[in-house]
Coordinates of N, CA, C and O in Angstrom, one line a residue:
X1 N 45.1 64.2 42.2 CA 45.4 62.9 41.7 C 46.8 62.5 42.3 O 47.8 63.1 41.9
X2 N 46.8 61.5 43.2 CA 48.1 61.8 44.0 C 48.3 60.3 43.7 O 49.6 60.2 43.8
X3 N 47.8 59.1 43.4 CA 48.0 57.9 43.2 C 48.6 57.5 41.7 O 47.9 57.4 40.8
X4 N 50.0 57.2 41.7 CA 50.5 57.0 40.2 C 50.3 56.0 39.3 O 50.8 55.8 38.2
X5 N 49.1 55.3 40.2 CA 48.9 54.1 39.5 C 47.5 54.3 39.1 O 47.1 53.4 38.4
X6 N 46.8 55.1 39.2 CA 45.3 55.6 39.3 C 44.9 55.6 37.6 O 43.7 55.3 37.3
X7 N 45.8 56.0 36.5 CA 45.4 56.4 35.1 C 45.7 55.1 34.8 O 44.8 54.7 34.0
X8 N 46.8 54.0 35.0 CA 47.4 52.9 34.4 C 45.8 51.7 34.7 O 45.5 50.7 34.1
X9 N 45.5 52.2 35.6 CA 44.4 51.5 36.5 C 43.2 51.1 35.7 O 42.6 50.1 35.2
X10 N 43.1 52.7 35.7 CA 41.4 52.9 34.5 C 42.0 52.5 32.9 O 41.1 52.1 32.3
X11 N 43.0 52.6 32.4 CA 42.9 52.2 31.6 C 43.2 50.6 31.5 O 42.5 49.8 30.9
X12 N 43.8 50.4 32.0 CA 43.0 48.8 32.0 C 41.5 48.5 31.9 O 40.8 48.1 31.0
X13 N 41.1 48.9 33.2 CA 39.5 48.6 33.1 C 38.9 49.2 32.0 O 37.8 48.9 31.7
X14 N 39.5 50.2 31.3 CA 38.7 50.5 29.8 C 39.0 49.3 28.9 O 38.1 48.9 28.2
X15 N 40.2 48.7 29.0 CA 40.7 47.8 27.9 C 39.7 46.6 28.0 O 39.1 45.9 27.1
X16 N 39.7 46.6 29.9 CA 38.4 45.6 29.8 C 37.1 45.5 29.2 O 36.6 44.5 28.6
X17 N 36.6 46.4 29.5 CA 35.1 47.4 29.4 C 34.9 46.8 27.6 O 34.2 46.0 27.0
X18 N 36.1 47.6 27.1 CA 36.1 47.4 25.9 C 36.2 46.0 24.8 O 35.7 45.9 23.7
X19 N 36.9 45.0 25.6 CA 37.6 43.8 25.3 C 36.3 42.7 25.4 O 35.8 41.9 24.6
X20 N 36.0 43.1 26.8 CA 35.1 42.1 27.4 C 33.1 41.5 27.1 O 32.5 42.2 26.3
X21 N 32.5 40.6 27.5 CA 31.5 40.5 27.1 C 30.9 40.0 28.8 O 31.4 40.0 29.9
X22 N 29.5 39.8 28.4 CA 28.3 39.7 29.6 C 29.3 40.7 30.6 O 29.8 41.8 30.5
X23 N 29.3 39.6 31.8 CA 29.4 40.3 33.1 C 30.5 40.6 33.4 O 30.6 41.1 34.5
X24 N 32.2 40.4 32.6 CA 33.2 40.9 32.8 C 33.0 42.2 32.4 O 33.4 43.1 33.1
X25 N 32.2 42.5 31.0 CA 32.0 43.9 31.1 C 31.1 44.7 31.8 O 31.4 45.8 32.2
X26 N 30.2 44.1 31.8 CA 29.4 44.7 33.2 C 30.4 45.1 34.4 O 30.4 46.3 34.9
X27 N 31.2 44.2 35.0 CA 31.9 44.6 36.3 C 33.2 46.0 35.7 O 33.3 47.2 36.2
X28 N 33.7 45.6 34.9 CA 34.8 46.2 33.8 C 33.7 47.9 33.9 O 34.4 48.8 34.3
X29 N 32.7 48.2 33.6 CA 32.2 49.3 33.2 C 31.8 50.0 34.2 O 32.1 51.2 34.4
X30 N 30.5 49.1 35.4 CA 30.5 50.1 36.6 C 32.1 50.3 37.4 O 32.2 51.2 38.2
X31 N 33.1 49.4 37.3 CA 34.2 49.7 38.3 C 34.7 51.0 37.5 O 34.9 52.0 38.1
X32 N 34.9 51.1 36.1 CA 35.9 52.2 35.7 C 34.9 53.5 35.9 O 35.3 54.4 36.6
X33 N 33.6 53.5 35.3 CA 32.6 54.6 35.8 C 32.9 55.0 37.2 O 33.5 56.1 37.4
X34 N 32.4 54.0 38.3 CA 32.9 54.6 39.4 C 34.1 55.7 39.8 O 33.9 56.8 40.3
X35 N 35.5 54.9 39.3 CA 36.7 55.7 39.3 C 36.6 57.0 38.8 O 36.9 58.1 39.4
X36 N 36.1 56.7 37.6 CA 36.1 58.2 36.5 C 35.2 59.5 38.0 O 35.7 60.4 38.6
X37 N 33.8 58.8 38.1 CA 33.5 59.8 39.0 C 34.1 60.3 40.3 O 33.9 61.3 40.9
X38 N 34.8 59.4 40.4 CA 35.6 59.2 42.3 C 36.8 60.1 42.0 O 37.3 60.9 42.8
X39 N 37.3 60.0 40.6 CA 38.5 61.1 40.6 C 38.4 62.4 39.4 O 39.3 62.9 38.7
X40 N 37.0 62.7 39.6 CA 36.8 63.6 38.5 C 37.5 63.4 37.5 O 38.4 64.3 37.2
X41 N 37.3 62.2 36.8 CA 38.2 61.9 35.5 C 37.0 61.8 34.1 O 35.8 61.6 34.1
X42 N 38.1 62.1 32.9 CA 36.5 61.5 32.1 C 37.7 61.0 31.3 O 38.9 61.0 31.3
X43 N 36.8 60.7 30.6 CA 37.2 59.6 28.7 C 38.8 60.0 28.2 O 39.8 59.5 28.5
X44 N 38.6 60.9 27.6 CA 39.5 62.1 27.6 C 40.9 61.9 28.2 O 42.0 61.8 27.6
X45 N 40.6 61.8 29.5 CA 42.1 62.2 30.4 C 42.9 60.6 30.2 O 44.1 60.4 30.4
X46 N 42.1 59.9 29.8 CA 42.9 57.9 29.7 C 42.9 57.9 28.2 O 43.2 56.7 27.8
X47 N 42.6 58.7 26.9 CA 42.9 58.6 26.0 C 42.7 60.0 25.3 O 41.6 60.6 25.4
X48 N 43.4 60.4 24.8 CA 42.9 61.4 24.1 C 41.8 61.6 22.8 O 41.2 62.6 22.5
X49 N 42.1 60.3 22.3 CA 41.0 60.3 21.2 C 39.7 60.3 21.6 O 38.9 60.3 20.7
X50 N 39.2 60.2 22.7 CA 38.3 60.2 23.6 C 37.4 61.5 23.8 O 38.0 62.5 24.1
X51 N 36.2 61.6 23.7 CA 35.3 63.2 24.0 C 36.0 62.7 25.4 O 36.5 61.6 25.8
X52 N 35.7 64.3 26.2 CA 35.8 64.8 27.5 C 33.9 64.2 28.2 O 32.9 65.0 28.5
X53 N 33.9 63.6 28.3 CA 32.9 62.5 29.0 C 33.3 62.0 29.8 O 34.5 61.8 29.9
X54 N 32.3 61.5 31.0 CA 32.7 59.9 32.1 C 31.3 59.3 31.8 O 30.7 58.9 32.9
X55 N 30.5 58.9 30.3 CA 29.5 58.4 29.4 C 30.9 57.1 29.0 O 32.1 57.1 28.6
X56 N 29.9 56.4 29.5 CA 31.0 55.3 28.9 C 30.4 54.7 27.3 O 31.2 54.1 26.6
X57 N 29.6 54.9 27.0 CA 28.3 54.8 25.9 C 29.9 55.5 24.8 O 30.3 54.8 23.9
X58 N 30.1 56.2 24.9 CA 31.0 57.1 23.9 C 32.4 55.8 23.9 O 33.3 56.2 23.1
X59 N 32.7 54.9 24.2 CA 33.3 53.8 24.4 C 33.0 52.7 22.9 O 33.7 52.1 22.1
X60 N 31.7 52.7 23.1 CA 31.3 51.9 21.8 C 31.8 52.6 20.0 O 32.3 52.0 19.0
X61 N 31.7 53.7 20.2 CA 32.5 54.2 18.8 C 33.7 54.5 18.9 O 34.1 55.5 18.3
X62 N 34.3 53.9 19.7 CA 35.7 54.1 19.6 C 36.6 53.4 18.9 O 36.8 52.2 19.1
X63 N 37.2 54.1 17.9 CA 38.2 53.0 16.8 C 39.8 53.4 17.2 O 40.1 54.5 17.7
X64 N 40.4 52.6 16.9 CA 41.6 52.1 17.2 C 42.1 53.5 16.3 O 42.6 54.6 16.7
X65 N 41.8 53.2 15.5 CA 42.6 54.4 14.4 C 42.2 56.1 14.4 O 42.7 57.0 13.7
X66 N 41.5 56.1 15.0 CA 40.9 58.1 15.7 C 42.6 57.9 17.0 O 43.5 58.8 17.2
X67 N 42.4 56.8 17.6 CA 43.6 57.1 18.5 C 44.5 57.3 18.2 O 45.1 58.3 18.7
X68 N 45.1 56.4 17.1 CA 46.6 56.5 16.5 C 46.5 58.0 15.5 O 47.6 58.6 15.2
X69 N 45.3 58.4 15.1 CA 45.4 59.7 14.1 C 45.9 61.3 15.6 O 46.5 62.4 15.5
X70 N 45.1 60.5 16.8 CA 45.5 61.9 17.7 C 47.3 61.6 18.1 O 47.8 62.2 19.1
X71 N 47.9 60.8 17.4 CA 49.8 60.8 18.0 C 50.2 61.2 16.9 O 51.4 61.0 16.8
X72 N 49.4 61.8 15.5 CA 50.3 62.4 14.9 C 50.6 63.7 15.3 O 49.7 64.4 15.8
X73 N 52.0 64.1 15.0 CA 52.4 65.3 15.2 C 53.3 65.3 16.3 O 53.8 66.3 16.6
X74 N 53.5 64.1 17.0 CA 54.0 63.8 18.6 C 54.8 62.6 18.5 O 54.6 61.9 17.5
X75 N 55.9 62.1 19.3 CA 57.0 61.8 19.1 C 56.0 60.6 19.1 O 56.4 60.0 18.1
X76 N 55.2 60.0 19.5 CA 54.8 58.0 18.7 C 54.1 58.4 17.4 O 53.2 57.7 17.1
X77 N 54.6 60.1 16.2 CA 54.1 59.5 14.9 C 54.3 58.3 14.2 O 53.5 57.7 13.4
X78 N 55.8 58.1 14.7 CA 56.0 57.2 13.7 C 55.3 55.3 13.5 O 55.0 54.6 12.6
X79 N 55.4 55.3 14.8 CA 54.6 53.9 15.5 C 53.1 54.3 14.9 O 52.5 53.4 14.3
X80 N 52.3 55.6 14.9 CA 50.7 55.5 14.9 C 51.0 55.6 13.5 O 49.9 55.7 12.9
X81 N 52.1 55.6 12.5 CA 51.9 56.1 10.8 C 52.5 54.5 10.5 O 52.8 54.5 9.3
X82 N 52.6 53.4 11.0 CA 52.8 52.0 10.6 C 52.0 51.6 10.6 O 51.7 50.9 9.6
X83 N 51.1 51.5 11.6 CA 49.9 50.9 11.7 C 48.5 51.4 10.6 O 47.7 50.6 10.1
X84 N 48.6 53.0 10.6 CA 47.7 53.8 10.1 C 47.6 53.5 8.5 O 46.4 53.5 8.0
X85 N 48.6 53.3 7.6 CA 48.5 53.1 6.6 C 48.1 51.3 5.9 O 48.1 50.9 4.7
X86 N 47.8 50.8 6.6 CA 47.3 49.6 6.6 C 45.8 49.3 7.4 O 45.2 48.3 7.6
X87 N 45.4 51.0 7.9 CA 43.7 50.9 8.4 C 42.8 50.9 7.6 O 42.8 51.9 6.8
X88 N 42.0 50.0 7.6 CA 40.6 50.5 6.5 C 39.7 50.7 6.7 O 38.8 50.4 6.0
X89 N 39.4 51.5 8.3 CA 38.2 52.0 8.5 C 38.4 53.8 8.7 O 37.7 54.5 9.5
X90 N 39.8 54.5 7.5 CA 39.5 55.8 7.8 C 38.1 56.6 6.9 O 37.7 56.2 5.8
X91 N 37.8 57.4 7.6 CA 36.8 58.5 6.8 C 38.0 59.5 5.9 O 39.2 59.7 6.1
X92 N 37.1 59.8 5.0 CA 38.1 60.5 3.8 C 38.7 61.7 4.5 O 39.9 62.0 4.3
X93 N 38.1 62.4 5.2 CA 39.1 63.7 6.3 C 39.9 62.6 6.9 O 40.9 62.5 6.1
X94 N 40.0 62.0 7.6 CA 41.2 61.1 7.9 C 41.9 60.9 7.3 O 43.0 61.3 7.7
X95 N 41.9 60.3 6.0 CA 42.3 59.7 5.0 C 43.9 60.8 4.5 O 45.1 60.6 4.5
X96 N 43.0 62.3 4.2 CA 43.8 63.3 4.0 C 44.5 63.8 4.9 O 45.4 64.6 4.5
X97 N 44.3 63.4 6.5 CA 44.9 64.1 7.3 C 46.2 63.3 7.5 O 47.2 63.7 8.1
X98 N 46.0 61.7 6.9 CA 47.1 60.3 6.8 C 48.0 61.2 5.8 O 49.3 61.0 5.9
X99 N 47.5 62.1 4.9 CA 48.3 62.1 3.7 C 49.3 63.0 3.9 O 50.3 62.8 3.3
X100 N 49.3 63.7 4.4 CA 49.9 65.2 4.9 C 50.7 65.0 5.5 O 51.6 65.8 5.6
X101 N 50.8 63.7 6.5 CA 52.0 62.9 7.1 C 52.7 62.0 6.5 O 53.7 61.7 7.1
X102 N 52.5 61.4 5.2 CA 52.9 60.5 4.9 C 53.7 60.9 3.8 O 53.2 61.9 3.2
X103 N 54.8 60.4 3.3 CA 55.7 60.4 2.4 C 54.6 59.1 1.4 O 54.7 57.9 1.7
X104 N 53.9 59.4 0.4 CA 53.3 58.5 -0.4 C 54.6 58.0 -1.3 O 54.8 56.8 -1.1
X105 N 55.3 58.4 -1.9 CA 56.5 57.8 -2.7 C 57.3 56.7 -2.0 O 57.6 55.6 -2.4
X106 N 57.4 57.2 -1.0 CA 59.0 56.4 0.0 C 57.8 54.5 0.6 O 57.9 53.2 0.6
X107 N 57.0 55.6 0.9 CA 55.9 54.3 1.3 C 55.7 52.9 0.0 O 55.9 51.7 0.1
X108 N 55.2 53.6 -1.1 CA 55.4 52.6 -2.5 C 57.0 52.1 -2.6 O 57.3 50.9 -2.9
X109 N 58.0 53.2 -2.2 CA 59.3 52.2 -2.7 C 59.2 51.3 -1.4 O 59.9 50.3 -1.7
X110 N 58.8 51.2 -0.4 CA 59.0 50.2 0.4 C 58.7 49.0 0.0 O 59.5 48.1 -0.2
X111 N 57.0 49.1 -0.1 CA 55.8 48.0 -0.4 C 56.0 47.3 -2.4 O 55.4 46.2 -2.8
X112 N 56.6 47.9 -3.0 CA 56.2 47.9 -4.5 C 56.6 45.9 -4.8 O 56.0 45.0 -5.4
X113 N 58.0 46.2 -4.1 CA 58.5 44.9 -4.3 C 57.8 43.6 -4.3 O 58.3 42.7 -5.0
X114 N 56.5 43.5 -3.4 CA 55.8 42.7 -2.3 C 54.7 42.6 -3.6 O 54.2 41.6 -4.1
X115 N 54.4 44.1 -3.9 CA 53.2 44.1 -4.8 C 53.1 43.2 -6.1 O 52.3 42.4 -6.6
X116 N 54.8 44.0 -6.6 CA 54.8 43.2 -8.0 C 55.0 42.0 -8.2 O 55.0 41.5 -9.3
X117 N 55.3 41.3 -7.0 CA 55.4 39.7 -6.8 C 53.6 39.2 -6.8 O 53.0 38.6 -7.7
X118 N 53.3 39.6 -5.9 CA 51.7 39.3 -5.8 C 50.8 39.4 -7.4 O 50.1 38.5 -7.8
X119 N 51.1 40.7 -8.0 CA 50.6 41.0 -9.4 C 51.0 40.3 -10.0 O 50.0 39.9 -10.6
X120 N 52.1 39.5 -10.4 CA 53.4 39.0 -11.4 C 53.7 40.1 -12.3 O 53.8 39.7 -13.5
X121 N 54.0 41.4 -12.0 CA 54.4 42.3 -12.9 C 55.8 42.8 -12.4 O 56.1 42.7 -11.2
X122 N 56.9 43.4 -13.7 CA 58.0 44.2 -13.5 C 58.0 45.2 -11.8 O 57.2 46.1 -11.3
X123 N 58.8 44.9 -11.4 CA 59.0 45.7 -10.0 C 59.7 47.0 -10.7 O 59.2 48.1 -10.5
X124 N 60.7 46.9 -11.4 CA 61.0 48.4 -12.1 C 59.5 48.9 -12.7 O 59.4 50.1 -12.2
X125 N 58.5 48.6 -13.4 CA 57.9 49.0 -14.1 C 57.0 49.5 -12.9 O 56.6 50.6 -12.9
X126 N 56.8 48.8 -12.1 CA 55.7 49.2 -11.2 C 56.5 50.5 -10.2 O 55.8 51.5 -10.2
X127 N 57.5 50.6 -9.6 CA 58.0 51.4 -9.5 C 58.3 52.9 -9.6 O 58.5 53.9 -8.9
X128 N 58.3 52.5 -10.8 CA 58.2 53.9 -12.1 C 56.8 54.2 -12.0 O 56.5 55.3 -11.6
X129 N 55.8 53.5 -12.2 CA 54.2 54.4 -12.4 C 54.2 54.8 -10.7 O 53.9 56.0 -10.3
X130 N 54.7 53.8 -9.6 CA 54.6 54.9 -8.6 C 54.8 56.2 -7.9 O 54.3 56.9 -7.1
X131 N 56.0 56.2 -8.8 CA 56.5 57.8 -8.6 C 56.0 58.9 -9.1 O 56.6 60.0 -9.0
X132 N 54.7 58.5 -9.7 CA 54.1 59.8 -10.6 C 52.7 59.4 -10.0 O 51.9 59.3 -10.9
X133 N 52.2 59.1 -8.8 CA 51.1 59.3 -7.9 C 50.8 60.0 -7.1 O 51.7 60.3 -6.3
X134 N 49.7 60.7 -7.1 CA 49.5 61.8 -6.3 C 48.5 62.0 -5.2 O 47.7 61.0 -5.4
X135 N 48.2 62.4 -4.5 CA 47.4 62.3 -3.3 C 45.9 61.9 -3.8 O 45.1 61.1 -3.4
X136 N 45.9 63.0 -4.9 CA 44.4 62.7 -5.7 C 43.9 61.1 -6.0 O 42.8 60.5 -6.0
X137 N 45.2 61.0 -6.3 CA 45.0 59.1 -7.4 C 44.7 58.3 -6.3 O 43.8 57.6 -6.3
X138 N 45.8 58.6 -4.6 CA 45.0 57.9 -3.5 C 43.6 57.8 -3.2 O 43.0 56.8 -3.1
X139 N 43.0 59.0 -3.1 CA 41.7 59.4 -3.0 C 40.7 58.7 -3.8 O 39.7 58.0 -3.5
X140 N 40.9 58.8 -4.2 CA 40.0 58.2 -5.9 C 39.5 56.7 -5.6 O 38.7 56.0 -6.2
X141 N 40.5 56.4 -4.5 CA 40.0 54.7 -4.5 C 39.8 54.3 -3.3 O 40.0 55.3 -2.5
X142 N 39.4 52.9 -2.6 CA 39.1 52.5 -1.1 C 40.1 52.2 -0.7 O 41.2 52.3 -1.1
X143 N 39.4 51.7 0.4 CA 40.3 51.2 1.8 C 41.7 51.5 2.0 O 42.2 52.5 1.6
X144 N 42.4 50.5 2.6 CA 43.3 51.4 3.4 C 44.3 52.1 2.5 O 44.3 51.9 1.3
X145 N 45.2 53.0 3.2 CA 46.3 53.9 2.8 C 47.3 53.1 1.5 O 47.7 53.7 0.5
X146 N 47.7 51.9 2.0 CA 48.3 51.2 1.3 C 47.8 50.3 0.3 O 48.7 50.0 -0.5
X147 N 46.5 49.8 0.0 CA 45.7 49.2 -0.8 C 45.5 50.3 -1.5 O 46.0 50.1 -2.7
X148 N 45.0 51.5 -1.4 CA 44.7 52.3 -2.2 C 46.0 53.1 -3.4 O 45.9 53.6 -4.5
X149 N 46.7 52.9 -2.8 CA 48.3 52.9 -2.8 C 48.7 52.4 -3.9 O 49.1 53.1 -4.9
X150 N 48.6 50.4 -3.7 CA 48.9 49.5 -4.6 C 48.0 49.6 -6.2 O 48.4 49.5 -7.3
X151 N 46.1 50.1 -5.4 CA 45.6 50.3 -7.1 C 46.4 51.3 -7.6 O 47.1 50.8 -8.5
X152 N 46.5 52.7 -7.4 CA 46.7 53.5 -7.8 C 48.2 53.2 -8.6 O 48.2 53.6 -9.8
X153 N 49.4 52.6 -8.1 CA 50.4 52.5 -9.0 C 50.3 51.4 -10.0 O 51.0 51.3 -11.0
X154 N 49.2 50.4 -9.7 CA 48.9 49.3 -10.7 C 48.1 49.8 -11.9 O 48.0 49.3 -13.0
X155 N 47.4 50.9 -11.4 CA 46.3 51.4 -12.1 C 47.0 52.8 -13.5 O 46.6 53.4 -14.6
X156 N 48.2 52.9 -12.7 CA 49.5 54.3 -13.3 C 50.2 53.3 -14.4 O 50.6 53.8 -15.5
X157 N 50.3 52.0 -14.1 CA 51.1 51.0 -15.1 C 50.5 50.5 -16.1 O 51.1 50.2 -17.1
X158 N 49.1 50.3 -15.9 CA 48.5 49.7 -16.9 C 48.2 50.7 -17.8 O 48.1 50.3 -19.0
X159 N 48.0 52.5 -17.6 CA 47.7 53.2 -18.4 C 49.5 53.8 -19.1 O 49.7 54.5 -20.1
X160 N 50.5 53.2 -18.1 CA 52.1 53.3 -19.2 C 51.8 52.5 -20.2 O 52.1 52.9 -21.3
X161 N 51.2 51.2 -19.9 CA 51.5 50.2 -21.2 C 50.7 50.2 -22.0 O 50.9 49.9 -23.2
X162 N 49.7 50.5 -21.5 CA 48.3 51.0 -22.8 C 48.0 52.2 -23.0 O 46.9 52.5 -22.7
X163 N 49.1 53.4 -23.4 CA 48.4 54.7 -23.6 C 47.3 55.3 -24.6 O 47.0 56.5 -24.7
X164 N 46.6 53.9 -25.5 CA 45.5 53.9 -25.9 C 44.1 54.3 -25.2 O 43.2 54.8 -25.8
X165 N 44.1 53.9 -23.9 CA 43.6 53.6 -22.7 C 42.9 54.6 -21.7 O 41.8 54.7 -21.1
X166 N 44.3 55.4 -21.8 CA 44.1 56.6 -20.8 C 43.2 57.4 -21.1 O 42.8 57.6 -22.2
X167 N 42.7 58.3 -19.7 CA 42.0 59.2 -20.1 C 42.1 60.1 -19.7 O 41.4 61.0 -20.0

């Protein structure tokens, strides 16, 4: 691979492949196929979230957020853990694998402010039930990292103020 422009290249034409509809993707798919074959490249080598393929078919299940889950652990965690907690298409092994990266506390003191405006409830009050959430309480509910987030400390407040309630 002696051309430095050769990976910047194909991934473009993936962006196309991927972006594109009728015949821009049609041209966008056999030109990157070609390349992949012409430089023994596959899926893989232009993304890592990618199987080791030159099947462009493996293109169609490709989610934004399998990518950003393969930069954790690597200096863009921090960029793929801003975006990641506001995804709502992880699978619950994802979901846990979000968790183990993430400071769930520091995350709620960020967002709480925003929430208890939206709720019309105490920002202290809401605050306080979020610091006694646990990975479990995330779990327990849908979609993304941060929605699941906001029930869980709304859901911690309502059972402070009604401990008739709890169970």
């Amino acid at each position: 691979m002696t051309d430095p422009d050769l990976l910047p290249r194909a991934r473009k034409l993936m962006g196309l492949y991927r972006g594109g509809v009728g015949g821009e993707r049609g041209n966008a798919g056999r030109r990157l196929s070609a390349l992949l074959r012409e430089h023994d490249l596959t899926l893989f080598d232009l993304d890592p979230s990618l199987p080791v393929t030159q099947d462009l078919a493996a293109l169609d299940s490709w989610r934004e957020s399998a990518a950003l889950l393969a930069r954790l652990g690597t200096d863009a965690q921090d960029d793929a853990l801003s975006a990641l907690v506001d995804a709502d298409d992880l699978t619950d092994p994802e979901m846990r694998r979000l968790l183990d990266a993430v400071n769930l506390h520091r995350l709620a003191e960020v967002r709480v402010d925003g929430w208890a405006a939206l709720d019309g409830v105490d920002p202290a009050a809401l605050r306080q039930a979020a610091a006694s959430i646990t990975p479990a309480d995330v779990l327990a509910a849908q979609g993304s990292l941060a929605s699941r987030l906001r029930f869980a400390a709304a859901r911690q407040l309502y059972f402070q103020t009604h401990p008739d309630c709890s169970s």
